[in-house]
Amino acid sequence: VQLVESGGGLVEPGGSLTLSCTASGVTTDDYAIGWFRQKPGRPHKEGVGCLSHSDGSLHYESDAKGRFTLDTTNDKKTVHLLMSALTPDDTGVYYCAAQFIHKSCLAYGTGWDRNIKVWAQGALVNVSS
């Protein structure tokens, strides 16, 4: 299984940007895609949101709620993270990951990313004027 991200770049404060996460080598819909980001100077990734192909559930972390939207293509191969009203605090490297253990976003919380073994390469989002 491989995940490839695209769509990062430089955007002005208040602007919008869409990241895409495309899966290959997956033979099941029984998994979820989680999005994470690592801000500059921070040692750990933080959660952004989750979309489950298994049960259709969605979850957004508080900082993303109302500004970010997750959707997927009909074939479920690509998940998009649509980001709007971006601020400099959204700057960081964004990662998508495939979660085959905790397949529902209804259970999203601390430790949800445990056991994730498939990560995309990351995409840099730089919100700056």
Coordinates of N, CA, C and O in Angstrom, one line a residue:
V1 N 0.9 -1.2 0.0 CA 0.0 0.0 0.0 C 0.9 1.2 0.0 O 1.9 1.3 0.7
Q2 N 0.5 2.2 -0.8 CA 1.3 3.4 -0.9 C 0.4 4.6 -1.0 O -0.7 4.6 -1.6
L3 N 0.7 5.7 -0.3 CA 0.0 6.9 -0.3 C 0.9 8.0 -0.9 O 2.0 8.1 -0.5
V4 N 0.3 8.8 -1.8 CA 1.1 9.9 -2.4 C 0.3 11.2 -2.2 O -0.9 11.2 -2.6
E5 N 0.9 12.2 -1.7 CA 0.2 13.5 -1.5 C 0.6 14.4 -2.5 O 1.7 14.4 -3.1
S6 N -0.3 15.4 -2.8 CA 0.0 16.5 -3.7 C -0.8 17.7 -3.2 O -1.7 17.6 -2.5
G7 N -0.3 18.9 -3.7 CA -1.1 20.1 -3.5 C -0.5 21.1 -2.5 O -1.1 22.1 -2.3
G8 N 0.6 20.8 -1.9 CA 1.1 21.8 -0.9 C 1.6 23.0 -1.6 O 1.8 23.0 -2.9
G9 N 2.0 24.0 -0.8 CA 2.6 25.2 -1.4 C 2.4 26.4 -0.5 O 2.1 26.3 0.6
L10 N 2.7 27.6 -1.1 CA 2.6 28.9 -0.4 C 1.2 29.5 -0.7 O 0.8 29.5 -1.8
V11 N 0.6 30.0 0.4 CA -0.7 30.6 0.3 C -0.7 31.8 1.3 O -0.1 31.7 2.3
E12 N -1.4 32.8 0.9 CA -1.5 34.0 1.7 C -2.5 33.8 2.9 O -3.5 33.0 2.7
P13 N -2.4 34.5 4.0 CA -3.3 34.4 5.0 C -4.7 34.7 4.5 O -4.9 35.6 3.8
G14 N -5.7 33.9 5.0 CA -7.1 34.0 4.5 C -7.4 33.2 3.3 O -8.5 33.1 2.9
G15 N -6.3 32.7 2.7 CA -6.5 31.9 1.4 C -6.9 30.5 1.6 O -7.1 30.0 2.8
S16 N -7.0 29.8 0.5 CA -7.4 28.4 0.5 C -6.4 27.5 -0.2 O -5.7 28.0 -1.1
L17 N -6.4 26.2 0.2 CA -5.5 25.3 -0.4 C -6.1 23.9 -0.3 O -6.7 23.6 0.8
T18 N -5.9 23.1 -1.3 CA -6.4 21.7 -1.2 C -5.3 20.7 -1.3 O -4.4 20.8 -2.2
L19 N -5.2 19.8 -0.4 CA -4.2 18.7 -0.4 C -5.0 17.4 -0.9 O -6.1 17.2 -0.5
S20 N -4.3 16.6 -1.7 CA -4.8 15.3 -2.1 C -4.0 14.2 -1.6 O -2.8 14.3 -1.6
C21 N -4.6 13.1 -1.3 CA -3.9 11.9 -0.8 C -4.5 10.7 -1.7 O -5.6 10.4 -1.5
T22 N -3.6 10.1 -2.5 CA -4.0 9.1 -3.4 C -3.4 7.8 -3.0 O -2.2 7.7 -2.8
A23 N -4.3 6.8 -2.9 CA -3.8 5.4 -2.4 C -3.7 4.5 -3.6 O -4.4 4.5 -4.6
S24 N -2.7 3.7 -3.5 CA -2.5 2.6 -4.5 C -2.1 1.3 -3.8 O -1.6 1.3 -2.7
G25 N -2.4 0.2 -4.5 CA -2.1 -1.1 -3.9 C -3.1 -1.5 -2.8 O -2.8 -2.5 -2.1
V26 N -4.2 -0.8 -2.6 CA -5.2 -1.1 -1.6 C -6.3 -2.0 -2.2 O -6.8 -1.6 -3.3
T27 N -6.6 -3.1 -1.6 CA -7.6 -4.0 -2.2 C -8.9 -4.0 -1.4 O -9.8 -4.9 -1.6
T28 N -9.1 -3.1 -0.4 CA -10.2 -3.1 0.4 C -10.6 -1.6 0.7 O -9.8 -0.7 0.5
D29 N -11.9 -1.4 1.0 CA -12.4 -0.1 1.5 C -12.5 -0.1 3.0 O -13.0 0.9 3.6
D30 N -12.0 -1.1 3.7 CA -12.2 -1.2 5.1 C -11.0 -0.5 5.8 O -10.2 -1.2 6.5
Y31 N -10.9 0.8 5.7 CA -9.9 1.5 6.4 C -10.3 3.0 6.4 O -11.3 3.4 5.8
A32 N -9.5 3.8 7.1 CA -9.7 5.2 7.2 C -8.5 5.9 6.8 O -7.3 5.4 6.9
I33 N -8.6 7.2 6.4 CA -7.5 8.1 6.1 C -7.5 9.2 7.2 O -8.5 9.9 7.4
G34 N -6.4 9.3 7.8 CA -6.2 10.3 8.8 C -5.3 11.4 8.3 O -4.4 11.1 7.5
W35 N -5.5 12.6 8.7 CA -4.6 13.7 8.3 C -4.0 14.3 9.5 O -4.7 14.5 10.6
F36 N -2.7 14.6 9.4 CA -1.9 15.1 10.6 C -1.0 16.2 10.0 O -0.8 16.3 8.8
R37 N -0.5 17.0 10.9 CA 0.4 18.0 10.5 C 1.5 18.2 11.6 O 1.2 18.0 12.8
Q38 N 2.7 18.6 11.2 CA 3.8 18.9 12.1 C 4.2 20.3 11.9 O 4.7 20.7 10.8
K39 N 3.9 21.2 12.9 CA 4.3 22.6 12.8 C 5.7 22.8 13.0 O 6.4 22.0 13.6
P40 N 6.3 23.9 12.4 CA 7.7 24.1 12.6 C 8.2 24.2 14.0 O 7.5 24.8 14.9
G41 N 9.2 23.5 14.4 CA 9.8 23.5 15.7 C 9.1 22.6 16.7 O 9.5 22.6 17.9
R42 N 8.0 22.0 16.3 CA 7.3 21.1 17.2 C 7.8 19.6 17.0 O 8.0 19.2 15.8
P43 N 7.9 18.9 18.0 CA 8.5 17.6 17.9 C 7.5 16.5 17.4 O 8.0 15.4 17.0
H44 N 6.2 16.8 17.6 CA 5.3 15.7 17.2 C 4.2 16.2 16.2 O 4.0 17.4 16.1
K45 N 3.6 15.3 15.6 CA 2.5 15.6 14.7 C 1.3 15.8 15.5 O 1.1 15.2 16.6
E46 N 0.3 16.6 15.0 CA -1.0 16.8 15.7 C -2.0 16.4 14.7 O -1.9 16.5 13.4
G47 N -3.2 15.9 15.2 CA -4.2 15.4 14.3 C -5.0 16.6 13.7 O -5.1 17.7 14.3
V48 N -5.4 16.4 12.5 CA -6.3 17.4 11.8 C -7.7 16.8 11.6 O -8.6 17.5 11.9
G49 N -7.8 15.6 11.0 CA -9.1 15.1 10.8 C -9.0 13.7 10.3 O -7.9 13.1 10.1
C50 N -10.1 13.1 10.0 CA -10.2 11.7 9.6 C -11.4 11.5 8.7 O -12.5 12.1 8.9
L51 N -11.3 10.6 7.7 CA -12.4 10.2 6.9 C -12.3 8.7 6.8 O -11.3 8.1 6.4
S52 N -13.4 8.0 7.1 CA -13.4 6.6 7.1 C -14.1 6.1 5.8 O -15.3 6.4 5.6
H53 N -13.4 5.3 5.0 CA -14.0 4.6 3.9 C -14.9 3.4 4.4 O -15.8 3.0 3.7
S54 N -14.6 2.9 5.6 CA -15.3 1.8 6.1 C -16.7 2.1 6.5 O -17.6 1.3 6.1
D55 N -17.0 3.2 7.3 CA -18.3 3.5 7.7 C -18.8 4.9 7.3 O -19.9 5.3 7.7
G56 N -17.9 5.6 6.6 CA -18.3 6.9 6.1 C -18.2 8.0 7.2 O -18.6 9.2 6.9
S57 N -17.7 7.7 8.3 CA -17.6 8.7 9.4 C -16.5 9.7 9.1 O -15.6 9.5 8.4
L58 N -16.8 10.9 9.7 CA -15.8 12.0 9.6 C -15.5 12.6 10.9 O -16.4 12.5 11.8
H59 N -14.3 13.1 11.1 CA -14.0 13.8 12.3 C -13.0 14.9 12.0 O -12.1 14.8 11.1
Y60 N -13.2 16.1 12.7 CA -12.3 17.2 12.5 C -11.9 17.6 13.9 O -12.7 17.7 14.8
E61 N -10.6 17.8 14.1 CA -10.1 18.4 15.3 C -10.5 19.8 15.4 O -10.9 20.5 14.5
S62 N -10.5 20.3 16.7 CA -11.2 21.6 16.9 C -10.6 22.7 16.1 O -11.3 23.6 15.6
D63 N -9.3 22.7 15.8 CA -8.7 23.8 15.0 C -9.1 23.7 13.6 O -9.0 24.7 12.8
A64 N -9.5 22.6 13.1 CA -9.9 22.4 11.7 C -11.4 22.6 11.5 O -11.8 22.9 10.4
K65 N -12.2 22.4 12.5 CA -13.6 22.4 12.4 C -14.1 23.7 11.8 O -13.7 24.8 12.3
G66 N -14.9 23.7 10.8 CA -15.5 24.9 10.2 C -14.6 25.5 9.2 O -15.0 26.4 8.4
R67 N -13.3 25.1 9.1 CA -12.4 25.7 8.1 C -12.0 24.6 7.1 O -11.7 24.9 5.9
F68 N -11.8 23.4 7.6 CA -11.3 22.3 6.7 C -12.4 21.3 6.4 O -13.3 21.1 7.2
T69 N -12.4 20.8 5.2 CA -13.3 19.8 4.8 C -12.6 18.6 4.1 O -11.7 18.8 3.3
L70 N -13.1 17.4 4.5 CA -12.6 16.2 3.9 C -13.6 15.6 2.9 O -14.8 15.5 3.3
D71 N -13.2 15.2 1.7 CA -14.0 14.4 0.9 C -13.2 13.4 0.1 O -12.0 13.4 0.2
T72 N -13.9 12.5 -0.6 CA -13.2 11.5 -1.3 C -13.8 11.3 -2.7 O -15.0 11.7 -2.9
T73 N -13.1 10.8 -3.6 CA -13.6 10.5 -5.0 C -14.5 9.3 -4.9 O -14.4 8.5 -4.0
N74 N -15.2 9.1 -6.0 CA -16.2 8.0 -6.0 C -15.5 6.6 -5.9 O -16.0 5.7 -5.3
D75 N -14.3 6.5 -6.4 CA -13.6 5.3 -6.4 C -12.8 5.1 -5.1 O -12.2 4.0 -4.8
K76 N -12.9 6.1 -4.2 CA -12.3 6.1 -2.8 C -10.8 6.0 -2.9 O -10.1 5.7 -1.9
K77 N -10.2 6.3 -4.0 CA -8.7 6.2 -4.1 C -8.1 7.5 -3.7 O -6.9 7.5 -3.3
T78 N -8.8 8.6 -3.7 CA -8.2 9.9 -3.4 C -9.1 10.6 -2.3 O -10.3 10.6 -2.5
V79 N -8.4 11.1 -1.3 CA -9.1 11.9 -0.3 C -8.5 13.3 -0.4 O -7.3 13.5 -0.4
H80 N -9.4 14.3 -0.4 CA -9.0 15.7 -0.4 C -9.2 16.3 0.9 O -10.2 16.1 1.6
L81 N -8.2 17.2 1.3 CA -8.3 18.0 2.5 C -8.4 19.4 1.9 O -7.4 20.0 1.5
L82 N -9.6 20.0 2.0 CA -9.9 21.4 1.5 C -9.7 22.3 2.7 O -10.5 22.2 3.7
M83 N -8.8 23.2 2.6 CA -8.5 24.1 3.7 C -8.8 25.5 3.3 O -8.4 26.0 2.2
S84 N -9.5 26.2 4.2 CA -9.9 27.6 3.9 C -9.6 28.5 5.1 O -9.3 28.0 6.2
A85 N -9.6 29.8 4.9 CA -9.4 30.8 6.0 C -8.1 30.4 6.7 O -8.0 30.4 8.0
L86 N -7.1 30.1 5.9 CA -5.8 29.7 6.5 C -5.1 30.9 7.2 O -5.2 32.0 6.8
T87 N -4.4 30.5 8.3 CA -3.6 31.5 9.0 C -2.2 31.0 9.1 O -1.9 29.8 8.9
P88 N -1.2 31.9 9.4 CA 0.2 31.4 9.6 C 0.3 30.3 10.5 O 1.3 29.5 10.4
D89 N -0.6 30.1 11.5 CA -0.5 29.0 12.5 C -0.8 27.7 11.8 O -0.6 26.6 12.4
D90 N -1.4 27.7 10.6 CA -1.6 26.4 9.9 C -0.4 26.0 9.1 O -0.4 24.9 8.5
T91 N 0.7 26.7 9.2 CA 1.9 26.4 8.5 C 2.5 25.1 9.0 O 2.5 24.9 10.3
G92 N 2.9 24.2 8.2 CA 3.5 22.9 8.6 C 3.6 21.9 7.5 O 3.2 22.2 6.4
V93 N 4.1 20.8 7.8 CA 4.1 19.7 6.9 C 2.9 18.8 7.2 O 2.7 18.3 8.3
Y94 N 2.0 18.6 6.2 CA 0.8 17.8 6.3 C 1.0 16.4 5.8 O 1.6 16.2 4.7
Y95 N 0.5 15.5 6.6 CA 0.6 14.0 6.2 C -0.7 13.4 6.2 O -1.5 13.6 7.1
C96 N -1.0 12.5 5.2 CA -2.1 11.6 5.3 C -1.6 10.2 5.6 O -0.4 9.9 5.4
A97 N -2.4 9.4 6.2 CA -2.0 8.1 6.7 C -3.2 7.1 6.6 O -4.3 7.6 6.7
A98 N -2.9 5.9 6.3 CA -4.0 4.9 6.2 C -4.0 4.1 7.5 O -3.0 3.5 8.0
Q99 N -5.2 4.1 8.1 CA -5.4 3.4 9.4 C -6.3 2.1 9.2 O -7.5 2.2 8.9
F100 N -5.7 1.0 9.3 CA -6.4 -0.3 9.0 C -6.8 -1.0 10.3 O -7.5 -2.0 10.3
I101 N -6.5 -0.4 11.5 CA -6.9 -1.0 12.8 C -8.1 -0.3 13.3 O -9.2 -0.9 13.5
H102 N -8.0 1.0 13.5 CA -9.1 1.8 14.0 C -9.8 2.4 12.8 O -9.5 3.6 12.3
K103 N -10.7 1.7 12.2 CA -11.2 2.0 10.8 C -12.3 3.1 10.8 O -12.7 3.6 9.8
S104 N -12.9 3.4 12.0 CA -13.9 4.4 12.1 C -13.4 5.6 12.7 O -12.6 5.6 13.6
C105 N -13.9 6.8 12.2 CA -13.5 8.1 12.8 C -14.3 8.4 14.0 O -14.0 9.3 14.7
L106 N -15.3 7.6 14.3 CA -16.1 7.8 15.5 C -15.3 7.5 16.8 O -15.6 8.0 17.8
A107 N -14.2 6.7 16.6 CA -13.3 6.4 17.7 C -12.1 7.3 17.7 O -11.2 7.0 18.5
Y108 N -12.1 8.4 16.9 CA -10.9 9.2 16.9 C -10.6 9.9 18.2 O -11.5 10.4 18.9
G109 N -9.4 9.8 18.6 CA -9.0 10.4 19.8 C -7.5 10.1 20.1 O -6.8 9.7 19.2
T110 N -7.1 10.3 21.3 CA -5.7 10.1 21.7 C -5.4 8.6 21.4 O -6.1 7.7 21.8
G111 N -4.3 8.4 20.6 CA -3.9 7.1 20.3 C -4.5 6.5 19.1 O -4.2 5.4 18.7
W112 N -5.4 7.3 18.4 CA -6.0 6.7 17.2 C -5.0 6.4 16.1 O -5.1 5.5 15.3
D113 N -3.9 7.2 16.1 CA -2.8 7.0 15.1 C -1.8 5.9 15.5 O -0.9 5.7 14.7
R114 N -2.1 5.3 16.7 CA -1.2 4.2 17.0 C -1.4 3.1 16.0 O -2.4 2.8 15.5
N115 N -0.3 2.4 15.7 CA -0.3 1.3 14.8 C -0.4 1.7 13.3 O -0.5 0.8 12.5
I116 N -0.4 2.9 13.0 CA -0.4 3.3 11.6 C 0.9 3.0 11.0 O 1.9 3.4 11.5
K117 N 0.9 2.3 9.9 CA 2.1 1.9 9.3 C 2.3 2.5 7.9 O 3.4 2.4 7.3
V118 N 1.2 3.1 7.4 CA 1.3 3.6 6.0 C 1.1 5.1 6.0 O 0.0 5.6 6.4
W119 N 2.2 5.8 5.7 CA 2.2 7.3 5.7 C 2.6 7.8 4.3 O 3.4 7.2 3.7
A120 N 2.0 8.9 4.0 CA 2.4 9.6 2.7 C 3.7 10.4 3.0 O 4.2 10.5 4.2
Q121 N 4.3 10.9 2.0 CA 5.6 11.6 2.1 C 5.5 12.9 2.8 O 6.5 13.5 3.2
G122 N 4.3 13.5 2.9 CA 4.2 14.8 3.5 C 4.1 15.9 2.4 O 4.8 15.8 1.4
A123 N 3.4 17.0 2.7 CA 3.3 18.2 1.8 C 3.4 19.4 2.7 O 2.7 19.6 3.7
L124 N 4.3 20.3 2.3 CA 4.6 21.5 3.0 C 3.5 22.6 2.6 O 3.3 22.9 1.5
V125 N 2.9 23.1 3.7 CA 1.9 24.2 3.5 C 2.5 25.4 4.3 O 2.8 25.3 5.4
N126 N 2.7 26.5 3.5 CA 3.3 27.7 4.1 C 2.3 28.8 3.9 O 2.1 29.3 2.8
V127 N 1.8 29.3 5.0 CA 0.8 30.4 5.0 C 1.6 31.6 5.4 O 2.0 31.8 6.5
S128 N 1.8 32.5 4.4 CA 2.6 33.7 4.7 C 2.3 34.7 3.6 O 1.9 34.4 2.5
S129 N 2.4 36.0 4.1 CA 2.2 37.1 3.1 C 3.6 37.6 2.6 O 3.6 38.5 1.8

